[in-house]
Short mmCIF file of C-alpha atoms and ligand atoms in Angstrom, two decimals:
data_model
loop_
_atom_site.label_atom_id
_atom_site.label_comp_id
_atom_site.label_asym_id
_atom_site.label_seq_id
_atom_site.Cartn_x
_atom_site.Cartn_y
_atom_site.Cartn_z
CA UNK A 1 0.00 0.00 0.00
CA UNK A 2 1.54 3.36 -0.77
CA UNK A 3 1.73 5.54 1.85
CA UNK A 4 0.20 8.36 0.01
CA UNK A 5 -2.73 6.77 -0.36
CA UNK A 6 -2.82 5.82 3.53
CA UNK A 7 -2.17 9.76 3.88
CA UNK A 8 -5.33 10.55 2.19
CA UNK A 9 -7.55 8.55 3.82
CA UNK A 10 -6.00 9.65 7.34
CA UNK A 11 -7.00 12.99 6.11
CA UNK A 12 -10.45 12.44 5.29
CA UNK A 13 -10.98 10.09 8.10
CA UNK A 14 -9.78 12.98 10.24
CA UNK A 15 -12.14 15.39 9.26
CA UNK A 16 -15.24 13.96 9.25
CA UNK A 17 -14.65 12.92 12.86
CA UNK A 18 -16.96 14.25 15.34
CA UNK A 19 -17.11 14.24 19.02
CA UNK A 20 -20.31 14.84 21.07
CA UNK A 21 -21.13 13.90 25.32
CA UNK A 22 -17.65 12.40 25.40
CA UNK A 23 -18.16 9.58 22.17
CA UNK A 24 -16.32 9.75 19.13
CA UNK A 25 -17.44 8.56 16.24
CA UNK A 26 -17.27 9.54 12.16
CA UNK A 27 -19.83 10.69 9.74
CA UNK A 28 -19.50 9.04 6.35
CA UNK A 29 -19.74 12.05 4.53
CA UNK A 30 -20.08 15.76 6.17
CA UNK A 31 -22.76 17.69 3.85
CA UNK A 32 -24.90 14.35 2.60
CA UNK A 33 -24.59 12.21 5.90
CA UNK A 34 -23.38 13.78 9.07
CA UNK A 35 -24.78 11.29 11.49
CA UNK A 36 -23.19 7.94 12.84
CA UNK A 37 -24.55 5.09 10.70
CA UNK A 38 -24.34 1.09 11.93
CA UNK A 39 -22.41 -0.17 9.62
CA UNK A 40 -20.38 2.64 8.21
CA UNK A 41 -19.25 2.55 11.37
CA UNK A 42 -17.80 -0.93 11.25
CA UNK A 43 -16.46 0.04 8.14
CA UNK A 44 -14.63 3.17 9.69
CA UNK A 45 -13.42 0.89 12.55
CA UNK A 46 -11.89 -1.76 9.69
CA UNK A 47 -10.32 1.71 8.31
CA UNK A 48 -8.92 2.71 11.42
CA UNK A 49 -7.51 -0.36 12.45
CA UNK A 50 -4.40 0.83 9.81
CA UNK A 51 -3.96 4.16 10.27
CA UNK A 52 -5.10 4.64 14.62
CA UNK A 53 -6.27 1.90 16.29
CA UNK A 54 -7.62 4.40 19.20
CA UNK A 55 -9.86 5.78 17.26
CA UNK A 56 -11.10 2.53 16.17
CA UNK A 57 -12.15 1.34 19.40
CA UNK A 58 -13.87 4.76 19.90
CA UNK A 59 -16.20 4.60 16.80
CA UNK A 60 -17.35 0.88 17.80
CA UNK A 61 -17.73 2.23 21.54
CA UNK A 62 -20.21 5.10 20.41
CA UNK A 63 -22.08 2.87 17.75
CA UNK A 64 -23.22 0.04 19.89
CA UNK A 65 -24.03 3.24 22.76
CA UNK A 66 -27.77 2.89 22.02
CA UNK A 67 -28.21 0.01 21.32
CA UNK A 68 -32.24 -0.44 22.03
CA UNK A 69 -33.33 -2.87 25.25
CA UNK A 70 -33.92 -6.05 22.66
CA UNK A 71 -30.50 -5.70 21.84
CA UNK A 72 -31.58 -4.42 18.40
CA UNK A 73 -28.70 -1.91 17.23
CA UNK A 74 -30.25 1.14 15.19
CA UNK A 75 -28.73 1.95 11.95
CA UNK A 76 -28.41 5.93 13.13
CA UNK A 77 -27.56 7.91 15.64
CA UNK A 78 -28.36 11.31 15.56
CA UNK A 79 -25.95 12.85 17.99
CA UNK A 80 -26.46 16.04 17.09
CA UNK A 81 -29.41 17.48 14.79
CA UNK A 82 -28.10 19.31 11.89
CA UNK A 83 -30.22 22.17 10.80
CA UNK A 84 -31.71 21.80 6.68
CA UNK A 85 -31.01 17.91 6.64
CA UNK A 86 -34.49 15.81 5.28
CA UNK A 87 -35.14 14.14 8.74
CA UNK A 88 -36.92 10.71 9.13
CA UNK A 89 -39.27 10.96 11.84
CA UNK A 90 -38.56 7.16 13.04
CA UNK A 91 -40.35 7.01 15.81
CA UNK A 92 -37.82 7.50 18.63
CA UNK A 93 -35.88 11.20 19.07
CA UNK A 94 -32.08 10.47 18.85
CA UNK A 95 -31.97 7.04 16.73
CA UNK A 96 -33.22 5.11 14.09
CA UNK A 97 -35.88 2.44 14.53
CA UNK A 98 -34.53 -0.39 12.25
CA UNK A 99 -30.80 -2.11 11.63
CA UNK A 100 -27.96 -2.47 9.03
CA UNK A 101 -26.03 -5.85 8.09
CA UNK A 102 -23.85 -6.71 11.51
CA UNK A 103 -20.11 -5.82 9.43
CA UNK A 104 -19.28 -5.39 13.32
CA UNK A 105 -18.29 -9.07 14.24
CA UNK A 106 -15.90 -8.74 11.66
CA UNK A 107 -14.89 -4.95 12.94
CA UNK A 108 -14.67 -5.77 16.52
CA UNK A 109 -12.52 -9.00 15.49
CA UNK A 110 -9.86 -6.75 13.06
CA UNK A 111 -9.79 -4.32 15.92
CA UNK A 112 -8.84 -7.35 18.36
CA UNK A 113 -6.53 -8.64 15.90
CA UNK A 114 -4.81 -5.47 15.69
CA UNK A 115 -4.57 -3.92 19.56
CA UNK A 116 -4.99 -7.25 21.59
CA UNK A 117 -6.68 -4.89 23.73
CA UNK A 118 -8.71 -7.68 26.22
CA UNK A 119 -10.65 -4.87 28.25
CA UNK A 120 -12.17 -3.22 25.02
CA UNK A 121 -13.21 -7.03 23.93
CA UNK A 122 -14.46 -7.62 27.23
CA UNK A 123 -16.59 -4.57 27.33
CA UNK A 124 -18.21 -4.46 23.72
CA UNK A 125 -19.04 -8.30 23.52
CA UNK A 126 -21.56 -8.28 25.89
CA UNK A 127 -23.42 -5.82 23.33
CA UNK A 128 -22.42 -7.80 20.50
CA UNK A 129 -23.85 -11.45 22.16
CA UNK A 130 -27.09 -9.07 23.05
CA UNK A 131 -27.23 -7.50 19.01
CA UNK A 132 -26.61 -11.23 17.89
CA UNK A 133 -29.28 -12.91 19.72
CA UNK A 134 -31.90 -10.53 19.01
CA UNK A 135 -31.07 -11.00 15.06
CA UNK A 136 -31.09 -14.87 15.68
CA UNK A 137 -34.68 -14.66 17.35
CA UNK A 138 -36.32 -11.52 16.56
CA UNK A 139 -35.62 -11.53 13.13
CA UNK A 140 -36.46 -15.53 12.84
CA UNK A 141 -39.12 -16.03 15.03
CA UNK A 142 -40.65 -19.46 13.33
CA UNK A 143 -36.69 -20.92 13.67
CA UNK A 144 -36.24 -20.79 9.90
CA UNK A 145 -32.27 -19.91 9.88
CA UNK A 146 -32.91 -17.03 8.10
CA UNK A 147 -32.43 -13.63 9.12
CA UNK A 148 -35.56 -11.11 7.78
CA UNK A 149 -35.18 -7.57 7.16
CA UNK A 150 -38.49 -5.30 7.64
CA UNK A 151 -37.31 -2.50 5.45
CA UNK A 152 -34.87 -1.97 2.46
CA UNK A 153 -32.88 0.38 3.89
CA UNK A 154 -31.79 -2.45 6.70
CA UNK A 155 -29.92 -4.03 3.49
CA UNK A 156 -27.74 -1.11 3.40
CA UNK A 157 -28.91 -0.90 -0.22
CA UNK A 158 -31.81 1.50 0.23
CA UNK A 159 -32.89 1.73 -3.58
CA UNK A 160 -32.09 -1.78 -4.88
CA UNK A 161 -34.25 -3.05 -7.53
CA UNK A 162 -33.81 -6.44 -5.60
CA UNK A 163 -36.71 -4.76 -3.50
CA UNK A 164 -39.14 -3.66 -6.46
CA UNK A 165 -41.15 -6.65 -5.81
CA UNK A 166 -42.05 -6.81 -1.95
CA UNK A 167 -42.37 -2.85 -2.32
CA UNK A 168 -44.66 -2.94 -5.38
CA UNK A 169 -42.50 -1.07 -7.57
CA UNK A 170 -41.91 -1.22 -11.65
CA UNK A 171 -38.31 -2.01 -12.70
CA UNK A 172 -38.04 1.48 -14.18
CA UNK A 173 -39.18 4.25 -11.01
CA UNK A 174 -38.39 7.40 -9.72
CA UNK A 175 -36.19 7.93 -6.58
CA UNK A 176 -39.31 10.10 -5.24
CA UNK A 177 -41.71 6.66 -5.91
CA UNK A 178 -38.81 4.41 -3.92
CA UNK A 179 -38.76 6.43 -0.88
CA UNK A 180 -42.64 6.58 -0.46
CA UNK A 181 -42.88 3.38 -0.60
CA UNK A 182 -39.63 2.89 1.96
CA UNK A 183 -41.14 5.96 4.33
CA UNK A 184 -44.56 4.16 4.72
CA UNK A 185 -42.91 1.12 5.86
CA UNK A 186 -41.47 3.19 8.92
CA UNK A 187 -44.62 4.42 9.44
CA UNK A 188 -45.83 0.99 10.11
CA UNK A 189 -42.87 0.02 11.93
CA UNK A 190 -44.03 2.75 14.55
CA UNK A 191 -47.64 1.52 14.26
CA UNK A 192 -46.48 -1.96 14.96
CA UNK A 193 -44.73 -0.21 17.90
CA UNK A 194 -41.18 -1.57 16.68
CA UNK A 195 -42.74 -5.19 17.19
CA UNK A 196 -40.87 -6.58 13.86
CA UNK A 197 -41.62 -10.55 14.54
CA UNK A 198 -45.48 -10.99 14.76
CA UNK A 199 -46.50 -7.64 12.96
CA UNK A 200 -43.98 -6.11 11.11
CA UNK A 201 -43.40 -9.50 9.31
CA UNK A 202 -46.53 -8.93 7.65
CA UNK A 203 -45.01 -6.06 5.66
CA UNK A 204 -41.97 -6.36 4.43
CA UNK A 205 -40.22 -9.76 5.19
CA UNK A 206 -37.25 -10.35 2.77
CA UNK A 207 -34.74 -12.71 3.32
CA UNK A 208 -31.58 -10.47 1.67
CA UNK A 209 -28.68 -12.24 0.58
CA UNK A 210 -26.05 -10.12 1.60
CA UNK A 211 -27.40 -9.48 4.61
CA UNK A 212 -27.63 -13.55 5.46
CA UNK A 213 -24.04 -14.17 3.97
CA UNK A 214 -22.84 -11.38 6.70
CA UNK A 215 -24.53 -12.94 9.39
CA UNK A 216 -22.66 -16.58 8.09
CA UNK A 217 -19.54 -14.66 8.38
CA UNK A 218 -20.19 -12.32 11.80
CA UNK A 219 -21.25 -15.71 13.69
CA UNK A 220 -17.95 -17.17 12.52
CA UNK A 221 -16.10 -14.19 13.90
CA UNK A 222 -18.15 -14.23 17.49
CA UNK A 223 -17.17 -17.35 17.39
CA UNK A 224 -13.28 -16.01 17.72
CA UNK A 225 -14.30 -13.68 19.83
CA UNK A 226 -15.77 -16.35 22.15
CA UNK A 227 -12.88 -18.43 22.23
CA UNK A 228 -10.39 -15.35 23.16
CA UNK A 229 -12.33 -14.74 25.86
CA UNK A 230 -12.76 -18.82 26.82
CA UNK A 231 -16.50 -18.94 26.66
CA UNK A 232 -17.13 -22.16 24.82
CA UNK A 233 -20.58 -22.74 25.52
CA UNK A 234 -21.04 -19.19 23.54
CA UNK A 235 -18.58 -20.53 21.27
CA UNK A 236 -20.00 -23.96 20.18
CA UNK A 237 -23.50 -21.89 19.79
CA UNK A 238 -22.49 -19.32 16.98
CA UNK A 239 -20.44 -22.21 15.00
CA UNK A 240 -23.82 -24.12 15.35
CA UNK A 241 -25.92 -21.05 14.28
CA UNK A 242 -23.75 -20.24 11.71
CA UNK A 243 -24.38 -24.15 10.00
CA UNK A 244 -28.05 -23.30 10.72
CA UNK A 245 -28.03 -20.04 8.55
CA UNK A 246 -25.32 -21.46 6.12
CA UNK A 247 -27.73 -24.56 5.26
CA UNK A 248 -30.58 -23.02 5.26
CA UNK A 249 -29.74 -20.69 2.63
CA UNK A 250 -28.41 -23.10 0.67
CA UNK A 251 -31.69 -25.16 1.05
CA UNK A 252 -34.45 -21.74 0.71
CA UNK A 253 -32.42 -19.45 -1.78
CA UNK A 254 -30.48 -21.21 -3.88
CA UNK A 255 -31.31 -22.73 -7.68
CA UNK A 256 -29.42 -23.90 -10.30
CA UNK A 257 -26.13 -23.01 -8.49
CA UNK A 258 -27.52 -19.29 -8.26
CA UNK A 259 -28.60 -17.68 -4.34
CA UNK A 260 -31.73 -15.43 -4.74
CA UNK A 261 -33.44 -13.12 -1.99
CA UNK A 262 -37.10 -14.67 -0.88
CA UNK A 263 -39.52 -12.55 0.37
CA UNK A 264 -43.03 -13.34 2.51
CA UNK A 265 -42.92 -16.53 4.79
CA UNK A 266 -43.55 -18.45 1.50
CA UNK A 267 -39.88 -17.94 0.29
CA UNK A 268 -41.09 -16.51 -3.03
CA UNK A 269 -37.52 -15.79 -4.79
CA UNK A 270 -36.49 -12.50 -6.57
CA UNK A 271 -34.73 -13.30 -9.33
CA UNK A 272 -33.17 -9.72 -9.97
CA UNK A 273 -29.66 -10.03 -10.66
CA UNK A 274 -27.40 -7.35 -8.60
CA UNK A 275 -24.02 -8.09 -6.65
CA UNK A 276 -26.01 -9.89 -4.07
CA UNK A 277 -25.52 -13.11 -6.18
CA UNK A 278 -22.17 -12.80 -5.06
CA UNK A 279 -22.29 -11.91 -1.40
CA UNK A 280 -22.50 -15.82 -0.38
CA UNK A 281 -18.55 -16.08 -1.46
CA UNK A 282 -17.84 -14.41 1.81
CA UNK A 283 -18.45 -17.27 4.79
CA UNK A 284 -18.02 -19.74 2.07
CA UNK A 285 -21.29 -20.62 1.52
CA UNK A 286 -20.88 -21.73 -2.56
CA UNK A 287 -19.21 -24.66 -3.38
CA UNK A 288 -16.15 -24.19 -5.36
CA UNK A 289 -17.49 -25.39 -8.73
CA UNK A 290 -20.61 -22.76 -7.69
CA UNK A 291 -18.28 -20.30 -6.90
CA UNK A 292 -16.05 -20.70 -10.18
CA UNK A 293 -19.34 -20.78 -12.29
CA UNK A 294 -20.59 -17.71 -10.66
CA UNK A 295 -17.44 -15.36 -11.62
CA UNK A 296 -17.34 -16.91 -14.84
CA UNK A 297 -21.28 -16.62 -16.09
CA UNK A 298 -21.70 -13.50 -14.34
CA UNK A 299 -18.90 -11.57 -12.48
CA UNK A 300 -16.49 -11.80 -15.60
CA UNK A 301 -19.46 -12.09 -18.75
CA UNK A 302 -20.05 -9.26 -20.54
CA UNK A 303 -23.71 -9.22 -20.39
CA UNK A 304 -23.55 -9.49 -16.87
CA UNK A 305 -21.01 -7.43 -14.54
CA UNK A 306 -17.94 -6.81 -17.19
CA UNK A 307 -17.92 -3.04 -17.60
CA UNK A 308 -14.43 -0.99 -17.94
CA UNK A 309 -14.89 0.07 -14.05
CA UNK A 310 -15.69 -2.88 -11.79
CA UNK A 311 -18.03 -3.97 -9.98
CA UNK A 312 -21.43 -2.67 -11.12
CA UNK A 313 -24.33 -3.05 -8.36
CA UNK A 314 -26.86 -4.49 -11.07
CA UNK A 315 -26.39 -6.38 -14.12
CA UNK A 316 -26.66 -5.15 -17.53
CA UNK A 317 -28.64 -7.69 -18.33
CA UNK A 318 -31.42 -6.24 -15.93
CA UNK A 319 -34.39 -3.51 -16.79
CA UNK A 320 -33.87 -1.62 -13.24
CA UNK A 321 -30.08 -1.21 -14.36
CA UNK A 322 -28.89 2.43 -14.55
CA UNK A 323 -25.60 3.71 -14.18
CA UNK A 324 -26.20 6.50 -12.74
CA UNK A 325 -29.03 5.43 -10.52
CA UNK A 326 -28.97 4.66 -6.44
CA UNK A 327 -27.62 1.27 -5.75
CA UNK A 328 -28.98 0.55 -9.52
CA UNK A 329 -26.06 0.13 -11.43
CA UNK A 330 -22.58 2.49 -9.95
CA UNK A 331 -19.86 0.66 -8.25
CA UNK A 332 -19.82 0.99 -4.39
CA UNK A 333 -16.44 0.22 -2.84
CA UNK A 334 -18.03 -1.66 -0.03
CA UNK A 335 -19.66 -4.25 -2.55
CA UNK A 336 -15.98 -4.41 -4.31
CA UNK A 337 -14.60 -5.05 -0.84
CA UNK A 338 -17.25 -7.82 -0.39
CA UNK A 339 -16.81 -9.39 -3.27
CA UNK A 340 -12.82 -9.36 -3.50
CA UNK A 341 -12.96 -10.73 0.07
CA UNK A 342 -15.55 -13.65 -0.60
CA UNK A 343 -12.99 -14.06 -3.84
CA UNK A 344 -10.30 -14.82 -1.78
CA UNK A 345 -11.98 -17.78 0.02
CA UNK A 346 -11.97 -19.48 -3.04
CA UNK A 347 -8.85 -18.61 -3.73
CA UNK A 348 -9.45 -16.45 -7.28
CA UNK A 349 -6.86 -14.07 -6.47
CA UNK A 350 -6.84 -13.02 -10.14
CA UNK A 351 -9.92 -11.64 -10.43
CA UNK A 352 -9.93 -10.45 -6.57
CA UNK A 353 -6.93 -8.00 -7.64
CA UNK A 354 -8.77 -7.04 -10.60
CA UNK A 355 -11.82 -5.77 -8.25
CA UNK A 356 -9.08 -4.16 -5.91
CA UNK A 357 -6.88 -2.39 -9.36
CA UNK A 358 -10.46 -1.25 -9.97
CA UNK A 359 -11.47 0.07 -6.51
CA UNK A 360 -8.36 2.22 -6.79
CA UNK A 361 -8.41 3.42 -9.87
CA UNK A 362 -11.44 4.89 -9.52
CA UNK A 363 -10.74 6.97 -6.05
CA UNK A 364 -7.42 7.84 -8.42
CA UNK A 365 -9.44 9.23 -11.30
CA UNK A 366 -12.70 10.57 -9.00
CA UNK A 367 -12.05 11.13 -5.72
CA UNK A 368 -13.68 9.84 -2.07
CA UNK A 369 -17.03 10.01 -3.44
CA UNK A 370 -20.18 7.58 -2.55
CA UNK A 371 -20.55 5.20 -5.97
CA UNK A 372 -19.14 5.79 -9.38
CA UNK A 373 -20.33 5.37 -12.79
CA UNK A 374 -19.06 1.59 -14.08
CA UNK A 375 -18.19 3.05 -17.75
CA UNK A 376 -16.60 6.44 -17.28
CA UNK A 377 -15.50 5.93 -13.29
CA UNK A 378 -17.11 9.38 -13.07
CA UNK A 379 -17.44 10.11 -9.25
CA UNK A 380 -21.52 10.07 -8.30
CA UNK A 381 -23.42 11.03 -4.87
CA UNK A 382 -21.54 12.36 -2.18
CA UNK A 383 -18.40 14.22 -1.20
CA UNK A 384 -15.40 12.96 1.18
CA UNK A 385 -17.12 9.94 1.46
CA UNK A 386 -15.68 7.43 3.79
CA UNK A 387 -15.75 3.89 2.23
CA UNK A 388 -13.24 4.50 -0.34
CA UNK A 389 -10.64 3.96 2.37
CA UNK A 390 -12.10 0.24 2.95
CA UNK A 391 -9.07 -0.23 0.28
CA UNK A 392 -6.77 -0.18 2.51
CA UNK A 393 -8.25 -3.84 3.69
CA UNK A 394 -8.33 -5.34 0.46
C1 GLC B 401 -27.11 5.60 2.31
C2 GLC B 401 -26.66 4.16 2.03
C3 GLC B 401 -26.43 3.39 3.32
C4 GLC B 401 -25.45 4.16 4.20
C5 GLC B 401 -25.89 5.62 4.41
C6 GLC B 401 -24.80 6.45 5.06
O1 GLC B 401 -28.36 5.59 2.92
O2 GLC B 401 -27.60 3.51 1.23
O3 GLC B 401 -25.91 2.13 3.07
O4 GLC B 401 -25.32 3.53 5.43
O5 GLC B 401 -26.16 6.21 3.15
O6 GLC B 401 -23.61 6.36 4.34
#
């Protein structure tokens, strides 16, 4: 890694810190998002854990701070109210009222890895056993093995046409017609007073790819994190869960060699083909023959996910794709950094550096900005926008 590029990221990382009642945390982008978000969060800490491994421990201390009594951990924290933002009234006054994808196994373990700092594990896994459970029962409350989100924005992936279905939406909308749709599910999250197993389930039930693969992968890592600090009872129960979830995607959302999101307690599939298909590298969850076939039908296939600036969010293929739409088409680096880690598993480390030449080419030619057009690398969305520095773990 050059150290100029480690320079910049310092730099940006450094100024869109905040501090406020004593907790330190880092807004992904100052003018578009200058709250604390769940899993940007857990990005930041991954970033961190390079450049200051303080600060690191800091942002995971503040984002599991409010973490609500069912041990669900909201996807914002509004530490401070910034005057002319478009507020969501969700239902509670300083947080959010749903989740985001739990990176933070994997954060807490880098972090770990990096400091060997016992007292910060100590402290935070109590919070992270809590978050896990209430995923693991809350959000699976017939014991399926799969983890169900109640709103897209829980996916991380607010706008993905892998969501047109459940919300009612044509493949071709307007970002005005998406959020509607997204904004009346929170209201009924607050008429179902945040009760997401027996009444928001009748809603908006999907069981995301991505956000099942990261569970695979977090339960693996709480597993690590159980056996540093000799709990094997805790242990043997997230390498047992993580089987469960593991298995039962294989059984529910796979077909012909392909994982698909299901939505309603039915498990009807949504065949929409986006960089989720991918997502089950990471945890291992294709076989290697499924895993090779994937990169080569899709991932490396021109009618698929070949453009000059990898890796597109949607396929080319698909009706919903548009370059220049939200999580419709542009290359986020977070799905790069998914992907080229999942690669790895397998072993492709050909293709993996591809994604990572890629990833770096385009902060090169456009900056720290949010996603990027996948034929002209043109920067899109926001400005100083943290994930760009998640190259610096790839
Ligand atoms: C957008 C993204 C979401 C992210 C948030 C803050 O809503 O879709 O994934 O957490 O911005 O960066």
């Amino acid at each position: 890694m050059k150290s100029s590029f480690q320079d910049e990221v310092r730099e940006l990382m450094k100024k869109n810190r905040r501090e406020t009642d004593g907790y330190e945390y880092t807004v992904p982008s100052p003018k578009s998002y200058p709250y604390q978000w769940l899993w940007d969060s857990c990005f930041h800490a991954v970033i961190y854990s390079y450049i200051d491994i303080e600060a690191a421990k800091r942002e995971l201390e503040s984002v599991v701070a409010r973490q609500f009594e069912n041990g669900m951990l909201p996807h914002m924290i509004y530490w401070e109210k910034v005057d002319g933002m478009l507020d969501i009234e969700w239902g509670k006054e300083d947080t959010s009222t749903i989740t985001q994808p739990p990176i933070i196994g994997y954060a807490v373990c880098k972090v770990y890895e990096k400091s060997g700092d016992k007292k910060f594990l100590e402290k935070i896994y109590p919070k992270l056993w809590h978050y896990t459970r209430y995923l693991l029962n809350d959000r699976d409350p017939r014991g399926n093995h799969l983890i169900g989100i109640i709103n897209p924005d829980e996916s991380g992936e607010d706008d993905s046409p892998r969501f047109d279905v459940p919300l009612g939406l044509p493949p071709k909308h307007t970002l005005d017609e998406n959020f509607k749709k997204r904004l009346a599910l929170v209201e009924k999250n607050k008429a179902c007073n945040f009760d997401a197993p027996f009444c928001m389930k009748n809603n908006f039930w999907v069981k995301d790819v991505p956000f099942n693969a990261i569970m695979v992968e977090h339960l693996y890592r709480m597993q690590d994190l159980a056996d540093e600090l000799v709990r094997a009872e805790d242990k043997e129960y997230f390498s047992e869960q993580a089987d469960k979830v593991k298995h039962a995607m294989r059984e529910k959302l796979l077909e012909n060699g392909v994982m698909w999101p299901a939505y309603s307690e039915k498990y009807i599939k949504m065949k929409v083909a986006t960089w989720a298909i991918f997502a089950p590298m990471l945890g291992k969850i294709y076989t290697n023959s499924e895993a090779e076939d994937i990169v080569e039908n899709y991932l490396l296939s021109n009618d698929h996910f070949r453009t000059p600036f990898f890796l597109p969010t949607v396929s080319k293929s698909e009706e919903s794709f548009d370059p220049d739409g939200f999580w419709r088409g542009p290359v986020w680096i977070f799905t790069n950094w998914m992907v080229y880690r999942g690669l790895l598993e397998y072993k492709m480390y050909g293709v993996a550096e591809q994604i990572r030449n890629s990833s770096m080419q385009l902060i090169n030619k456009s900056g720290f900005r949010e996603h990027f057009n996948p034929f002209t690398g043109e920067g899109q969305g926001a400005h100083n926008f943290t994930w760009g520095g998640l190259i610096l773990d790839m």
